[in-house]
Structure formats: C-alpha cells, structure tokens
Short mmCIF file of C-alpha atoms in Angstrom, two decimals:
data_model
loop_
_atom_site.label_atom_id
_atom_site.label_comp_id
_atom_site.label_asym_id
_atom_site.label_seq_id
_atom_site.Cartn_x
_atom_site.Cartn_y
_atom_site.Cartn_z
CA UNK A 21 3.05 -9.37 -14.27
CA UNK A 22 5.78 -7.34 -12.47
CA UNK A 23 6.76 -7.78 -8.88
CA UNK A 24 4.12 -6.23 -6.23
CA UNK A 25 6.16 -3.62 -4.30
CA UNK A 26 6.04 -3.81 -0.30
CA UNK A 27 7.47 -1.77 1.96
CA UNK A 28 7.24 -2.92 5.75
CA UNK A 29 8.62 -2.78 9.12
CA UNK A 30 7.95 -0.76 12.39
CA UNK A 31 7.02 2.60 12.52
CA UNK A 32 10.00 3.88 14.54
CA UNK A 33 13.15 2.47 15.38
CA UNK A 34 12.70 1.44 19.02
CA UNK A 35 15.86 -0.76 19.66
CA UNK A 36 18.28 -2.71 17.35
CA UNK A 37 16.43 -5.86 19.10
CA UNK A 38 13.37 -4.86 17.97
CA UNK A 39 14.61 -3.78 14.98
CA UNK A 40 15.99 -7.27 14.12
CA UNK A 41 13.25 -9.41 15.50
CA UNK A 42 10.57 -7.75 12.63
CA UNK A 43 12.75 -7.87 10.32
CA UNK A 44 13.74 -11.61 11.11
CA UNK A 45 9.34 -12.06 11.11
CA UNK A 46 9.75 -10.14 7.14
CA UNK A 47 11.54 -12.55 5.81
CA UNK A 48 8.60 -14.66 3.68
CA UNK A 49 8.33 -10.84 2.32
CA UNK A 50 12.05 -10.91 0.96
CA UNK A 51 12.14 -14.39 -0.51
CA UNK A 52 8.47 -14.13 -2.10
CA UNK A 53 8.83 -14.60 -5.83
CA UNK A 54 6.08 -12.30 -6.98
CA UNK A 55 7.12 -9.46 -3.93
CA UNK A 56 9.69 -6.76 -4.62
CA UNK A 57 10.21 -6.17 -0.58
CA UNK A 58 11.75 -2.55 0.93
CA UNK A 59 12.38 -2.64 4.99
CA UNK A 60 10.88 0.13 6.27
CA UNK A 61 11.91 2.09 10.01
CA UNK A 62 11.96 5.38 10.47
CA UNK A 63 15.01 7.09 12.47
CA UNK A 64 12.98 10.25 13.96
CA UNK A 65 9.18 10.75 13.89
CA UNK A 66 9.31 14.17 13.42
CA UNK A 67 5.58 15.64 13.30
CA UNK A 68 4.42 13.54 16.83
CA UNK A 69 1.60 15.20 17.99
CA UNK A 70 3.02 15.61 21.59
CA UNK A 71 6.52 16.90 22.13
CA UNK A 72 6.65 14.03 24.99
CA UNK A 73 5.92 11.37 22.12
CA UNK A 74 8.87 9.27 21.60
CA UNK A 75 10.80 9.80 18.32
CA UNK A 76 13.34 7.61 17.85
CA UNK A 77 17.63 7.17 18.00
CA UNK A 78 18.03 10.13 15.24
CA UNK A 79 19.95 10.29 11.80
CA UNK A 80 23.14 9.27 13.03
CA UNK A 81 22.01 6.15 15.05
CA UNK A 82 19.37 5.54 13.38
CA UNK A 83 21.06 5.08 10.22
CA UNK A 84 23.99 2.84 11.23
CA UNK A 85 20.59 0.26 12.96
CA UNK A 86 19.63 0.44 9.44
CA UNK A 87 22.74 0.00 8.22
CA UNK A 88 23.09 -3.56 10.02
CA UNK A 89 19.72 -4.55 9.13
CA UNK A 90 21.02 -4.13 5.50
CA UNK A 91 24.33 -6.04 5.85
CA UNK A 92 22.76 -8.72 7.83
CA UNK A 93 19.76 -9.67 5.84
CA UNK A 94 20.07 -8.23 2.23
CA UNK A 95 17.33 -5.91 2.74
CA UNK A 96 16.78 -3.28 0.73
CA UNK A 97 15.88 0.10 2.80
CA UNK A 98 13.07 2.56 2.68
CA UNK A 99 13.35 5.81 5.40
CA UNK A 100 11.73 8.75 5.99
CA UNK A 101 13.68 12.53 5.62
CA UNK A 102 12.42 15.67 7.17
CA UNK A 103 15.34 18.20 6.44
CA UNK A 104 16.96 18.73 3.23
CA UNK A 105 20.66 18.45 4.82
CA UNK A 106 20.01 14.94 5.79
CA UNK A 107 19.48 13.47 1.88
CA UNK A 108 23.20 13.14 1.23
CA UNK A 109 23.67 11.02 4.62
CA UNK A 110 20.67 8.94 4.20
CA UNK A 111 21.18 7.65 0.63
CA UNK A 112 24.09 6.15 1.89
CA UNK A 113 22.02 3.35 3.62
CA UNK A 114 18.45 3.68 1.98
CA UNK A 115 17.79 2.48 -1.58
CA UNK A 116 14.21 4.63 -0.94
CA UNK A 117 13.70 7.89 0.45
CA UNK A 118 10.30 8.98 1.83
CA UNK A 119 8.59 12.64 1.84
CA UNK A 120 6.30 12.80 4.45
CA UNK A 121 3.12 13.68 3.53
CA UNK A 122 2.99 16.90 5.70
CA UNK A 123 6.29 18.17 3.50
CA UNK A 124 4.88 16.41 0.19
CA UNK A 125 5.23 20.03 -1.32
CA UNK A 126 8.11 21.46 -0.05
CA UNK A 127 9.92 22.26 -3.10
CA UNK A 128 14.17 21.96 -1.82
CA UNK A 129 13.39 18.81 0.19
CA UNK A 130 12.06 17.28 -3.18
CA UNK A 131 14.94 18.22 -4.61
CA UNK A 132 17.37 17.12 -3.05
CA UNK A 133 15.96 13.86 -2.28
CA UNK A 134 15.71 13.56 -6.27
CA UNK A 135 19.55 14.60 -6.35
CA UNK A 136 20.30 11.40 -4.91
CA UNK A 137 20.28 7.99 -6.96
CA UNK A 138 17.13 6.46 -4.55
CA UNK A 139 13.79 5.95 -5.11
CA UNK A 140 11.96 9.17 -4.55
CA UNK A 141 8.42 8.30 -2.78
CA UNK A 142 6.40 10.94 -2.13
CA UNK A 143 3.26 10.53 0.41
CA UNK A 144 -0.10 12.56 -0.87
CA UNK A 145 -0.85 15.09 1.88
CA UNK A 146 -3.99 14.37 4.07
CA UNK A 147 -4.91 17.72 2.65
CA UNK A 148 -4.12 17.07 -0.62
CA UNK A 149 -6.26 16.84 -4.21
CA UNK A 150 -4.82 13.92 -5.95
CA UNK A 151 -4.36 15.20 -9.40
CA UNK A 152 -2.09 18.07 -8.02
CA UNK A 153 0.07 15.82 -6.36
CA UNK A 154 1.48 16.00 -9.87
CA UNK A 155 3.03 18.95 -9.38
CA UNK A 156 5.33 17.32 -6.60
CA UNK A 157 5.99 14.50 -8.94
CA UNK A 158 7.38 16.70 -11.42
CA UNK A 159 9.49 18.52 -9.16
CA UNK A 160 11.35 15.56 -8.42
CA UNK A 161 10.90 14.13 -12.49
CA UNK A 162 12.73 17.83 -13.80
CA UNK A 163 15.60 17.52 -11.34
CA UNK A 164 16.42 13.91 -12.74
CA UNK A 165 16.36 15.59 -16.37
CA UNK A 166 12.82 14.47 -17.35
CA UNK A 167 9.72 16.63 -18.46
CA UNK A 168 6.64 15.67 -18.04
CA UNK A 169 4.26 14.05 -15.54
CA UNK A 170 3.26 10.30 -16.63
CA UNK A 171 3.25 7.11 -15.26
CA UNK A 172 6.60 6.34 -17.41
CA UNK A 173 8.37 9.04 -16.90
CA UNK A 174 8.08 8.48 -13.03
CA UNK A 175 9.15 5.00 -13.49
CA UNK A 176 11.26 5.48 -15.37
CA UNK A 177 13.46 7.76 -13.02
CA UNK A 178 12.30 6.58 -9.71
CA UNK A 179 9.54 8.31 -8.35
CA UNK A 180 6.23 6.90 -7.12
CA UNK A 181 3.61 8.53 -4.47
CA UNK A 182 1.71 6.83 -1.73
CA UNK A 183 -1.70 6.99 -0.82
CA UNK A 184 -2.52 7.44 2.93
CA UNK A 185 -6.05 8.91 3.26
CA UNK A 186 -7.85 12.33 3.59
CA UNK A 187 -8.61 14.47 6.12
CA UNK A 188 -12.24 14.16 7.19
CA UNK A 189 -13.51 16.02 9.65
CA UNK A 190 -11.56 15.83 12.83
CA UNK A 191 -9.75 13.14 14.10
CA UNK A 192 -10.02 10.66 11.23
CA UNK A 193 -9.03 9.94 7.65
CA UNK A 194 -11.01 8.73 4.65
CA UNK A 195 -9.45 7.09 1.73
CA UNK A 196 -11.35 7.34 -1.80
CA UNK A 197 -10.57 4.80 -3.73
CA UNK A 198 -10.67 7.23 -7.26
CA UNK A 199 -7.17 8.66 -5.87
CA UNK A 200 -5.64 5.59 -6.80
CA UNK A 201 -6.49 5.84 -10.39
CA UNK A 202 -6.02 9.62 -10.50
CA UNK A 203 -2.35 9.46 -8.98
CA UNK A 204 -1.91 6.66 -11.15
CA UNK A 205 -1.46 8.21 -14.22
CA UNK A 206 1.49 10.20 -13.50
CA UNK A 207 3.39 7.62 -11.34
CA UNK A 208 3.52 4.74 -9.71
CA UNK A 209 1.12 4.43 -6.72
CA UNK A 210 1.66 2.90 -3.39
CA UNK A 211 -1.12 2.41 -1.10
CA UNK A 212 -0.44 2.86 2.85
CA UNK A 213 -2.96 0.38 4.14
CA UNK A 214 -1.74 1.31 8.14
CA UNK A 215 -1.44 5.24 7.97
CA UNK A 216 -4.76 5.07 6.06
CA UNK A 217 -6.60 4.03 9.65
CA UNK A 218 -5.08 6.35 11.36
CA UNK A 219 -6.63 8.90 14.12
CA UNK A 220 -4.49 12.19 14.13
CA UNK A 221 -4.54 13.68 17.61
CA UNK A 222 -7.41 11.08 18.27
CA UNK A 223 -6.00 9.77 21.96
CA UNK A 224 -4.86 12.44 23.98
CA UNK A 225 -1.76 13.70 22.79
CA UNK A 226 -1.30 11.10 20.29
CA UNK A 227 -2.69 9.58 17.01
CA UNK A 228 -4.72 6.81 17.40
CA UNK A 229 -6.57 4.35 15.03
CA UNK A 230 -8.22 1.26 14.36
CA UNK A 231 -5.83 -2.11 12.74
CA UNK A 232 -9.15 -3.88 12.47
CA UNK A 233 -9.92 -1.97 9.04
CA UNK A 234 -6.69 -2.52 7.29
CA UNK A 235 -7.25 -5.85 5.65
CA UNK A 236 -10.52 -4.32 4.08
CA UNK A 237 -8.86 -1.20 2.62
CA UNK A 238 -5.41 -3.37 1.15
CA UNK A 239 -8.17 -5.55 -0.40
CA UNK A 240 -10.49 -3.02 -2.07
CA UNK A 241 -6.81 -0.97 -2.99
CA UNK A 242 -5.89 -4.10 -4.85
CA UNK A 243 -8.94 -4.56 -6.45
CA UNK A 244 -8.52 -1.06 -7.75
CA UNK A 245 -4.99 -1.86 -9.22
CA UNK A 246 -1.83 0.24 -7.59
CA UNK A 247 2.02 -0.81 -8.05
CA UNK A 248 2.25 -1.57 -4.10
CA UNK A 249 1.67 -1.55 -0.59
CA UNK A 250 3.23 0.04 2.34
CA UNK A 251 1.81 -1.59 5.98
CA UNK A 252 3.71 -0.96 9.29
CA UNK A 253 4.06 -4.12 11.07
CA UNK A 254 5.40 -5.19 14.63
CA UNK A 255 5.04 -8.21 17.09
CA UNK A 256 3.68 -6.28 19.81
CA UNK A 257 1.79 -3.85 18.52
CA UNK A 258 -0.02 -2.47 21.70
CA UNK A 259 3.11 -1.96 22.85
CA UNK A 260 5.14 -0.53 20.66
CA UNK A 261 6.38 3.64 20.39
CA UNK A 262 4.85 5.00 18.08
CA UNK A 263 1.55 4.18 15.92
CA UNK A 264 0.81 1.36 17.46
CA UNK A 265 -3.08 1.14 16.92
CA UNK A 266 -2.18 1.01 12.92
CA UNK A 267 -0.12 -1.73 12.85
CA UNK A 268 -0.75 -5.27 12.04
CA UNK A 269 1.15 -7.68 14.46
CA UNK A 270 3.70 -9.34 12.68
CA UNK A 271 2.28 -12.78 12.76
CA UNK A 272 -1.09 -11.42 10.67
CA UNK A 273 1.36 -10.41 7.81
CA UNK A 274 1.62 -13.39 5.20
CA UNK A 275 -2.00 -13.92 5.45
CA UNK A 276 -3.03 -10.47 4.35
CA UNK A 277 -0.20 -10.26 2.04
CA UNK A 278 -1.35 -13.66 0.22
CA UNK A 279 -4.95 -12.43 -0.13
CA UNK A 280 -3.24 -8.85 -1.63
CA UNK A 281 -1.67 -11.51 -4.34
CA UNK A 282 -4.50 -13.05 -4.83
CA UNK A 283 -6.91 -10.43 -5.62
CA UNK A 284 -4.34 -8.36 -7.77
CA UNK A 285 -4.03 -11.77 -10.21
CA UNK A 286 -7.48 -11.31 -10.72
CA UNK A 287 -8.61 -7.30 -11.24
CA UNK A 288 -4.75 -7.24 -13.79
#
C-alpha cells in the first residue's frame, strides 16, 4: 500500500514561534513510515469574512517563515495562492500549491500554478458538483502536456483535489461521502477533515465550527478510501487567528491519525 498523504499545520501563519512550536508537535507525522507528510501554513487568508479578521505576514514574510520551517526540519511545504503573479515566488519554497476552493475555477490561476513543477491541489468549491470538478483538473492536466481526466493522468503529473464539504443551507457545510468516489476517478482525492466542520459567517463576522465532529468524518472518509488527509492543527486552538473552532489541538493529532491508519488497512 502507498504512503497515506497528510498535510497539516496551522491555519495562518501567526508568528515564527508559533510556527515552529506545531511544527516541532508534527514531527511523529514526518518520521511515520506509512505517512507521506506536507506542512501546511498559509501566508494570507485572503477570503476572511470580516475585513478586521487577521490575515497573516503576506507573500514576502510569509514565505521566508516557511522557508525556515523547511531548512530546519526537512519539511516538505504545502501553501495556499490567491493571485496568479504570486506562483513563480511561491514554488520557490512550497513543494504543493493550493487553489482555494472559492477560485477552484479560475482558469489563469490554474494555470499558472500548473506552470510550476509543484503539486497542483485543487479544493472542490462549497458550491461545487463533484464530477465537474473535472473540468478544473484538466485545466491544470493540459498545461502539463496531458489529455484527459483520470485518476493516472492526475498522478501522474501532480494534481489531486480536496474535499471540504457543501454548502447547506446557511451557515454550515455538509460533506457526502459519494464525492469521494466521484472525484476519485479523475485524481487523487484529499479529504479536509477541519474545513469540512466549518461555519462560514457562523459567529459574527467570522467562520465558526465545531472540532468535536472531525474524528467522525476522517473515519467514515477513510472507510470510503481517498489518497489523504488535510487537518489544521494547533496547540491552542481557542486561541489561535484564524479558524480556530476547526482545529484539532495538537496533542489530539497521533491518536486520530493512528485510527485513520488503521481503518484504511482494512476498507484497501
């Protein structure tokens, strides 16, 4: 069986301390023998629902914090993008680069992410059908010189999507389960256990959500079968920036990620 992919860390770059002291809690991620582990931080949280929200040091700083995570513990690096000027300057820290799921179609950003030699993952839209989230994928496949949309293909030249939920009413997300297997056949899939709790807009001026339910949707997700996991993590997670009732405190980590393990071996 191949390596499970993870991709964790805070939500926002808060501090270099901070920065350091989850990734310094990560490390049973990085050494795990059956984990292929991606630190994950975002430099600017571009689509906060308040304009007082904090958003983080920016490209410039944000990157060279990333940067020294990289040198100093070997981690490999997943970031978000939000303009298409920025790929060029971030694949020269990340080894991944993430489309948000509110830009999951916008055609040049694809692009140019795919011009770059990282990992291309592309976040399904809360507004999103599954099966057209094919379309995106192939965006990103013809610009690497491929043709068509299959599981293969996308693995074949780096591209793999991630699961986060679907609008549902207001206020709250809903993931079905069937997107997995949809999304699946076209590329990789990566299931966001922490955004998938989320509450957009649900505490006044800011997203809420609810951390409680995130070991129950990794589990069924890896009953289902995907390629990997993303889950936000920090060691204070009441008190932390920026989606703070999503993440899992750092210390609940291996646990969750040993019963993820456990339940794959069994449903492959």
């Amino acid at each position: 069986m191949s390596k499970m992919i993870f991709l964790s860390g805070p939500c926002v770059i808060e501090s270099y301390e901070n920065l350091r002291r989850v990734a310094e809690d990560l490390k049973f991620l990085a050494t795990h023998p059956k984990i292929d582990f991606y630190f994950k931080a975002s430099f600017d949280k571009a689509n906060r629902t308040s304009l007082e929200s904090f958003r983080g040091p920016g490209l410039k700083d944000g990157l060279e914090l990333l940067k020294r995570i990289k040198e100093e513990f070997d981690y490999k690096i997943i970031t978000d993008i939000h303009e298409s000027y920025q790929a060029k300057e971030i694949a020269q820290v990340a080894d991944v680069i993430q489309i948000p799921a509110f830009l999951c179609r916008q055609t040049d950003l694809i692009v140019e992410v795919a011009k770059t030699d990282c990992i291309v993952n592309i976040k399904k839209g809360q507004f999103m059908n599954p099966n057209d989230m094919q379309y995106s994928v192939l965006k990103a496949i013809k610009t690497r010189g491929g043709g068509q949309a299959t599981y293969e293909e996308s693995k074949k030249y780096g591209i793999w999507v991630t699961e986060r939920g679907n609008s549902f009413g207001y206020g709250n997300l809903v993931v079905d389960m069937r997107s997995l297997v949809i999304m699946r056949k076209f590329a990789p899939v990566i299931f966001d256990a922490t955004h998938s709790v989320q509450m957009p807009g649900g505490a006044n001026g800011k997203s809420g959500g609810d951390r409680t339910f995130v070991p129950y949707l990794a589990k069924a997700a890896a009953s289902v079968g995907v390629d990997g996991f993303f889950a936000e993590t920090h060691f204070n997670p009441d008190e932390a920036l920026s989606d703070g009732p999503n993440m899992i405190p750092t210390n609940n980590m291996q646990a969750l990620v040993e019963k993820i393990l456990k339940i794959q071996e069994v449903a492959q």
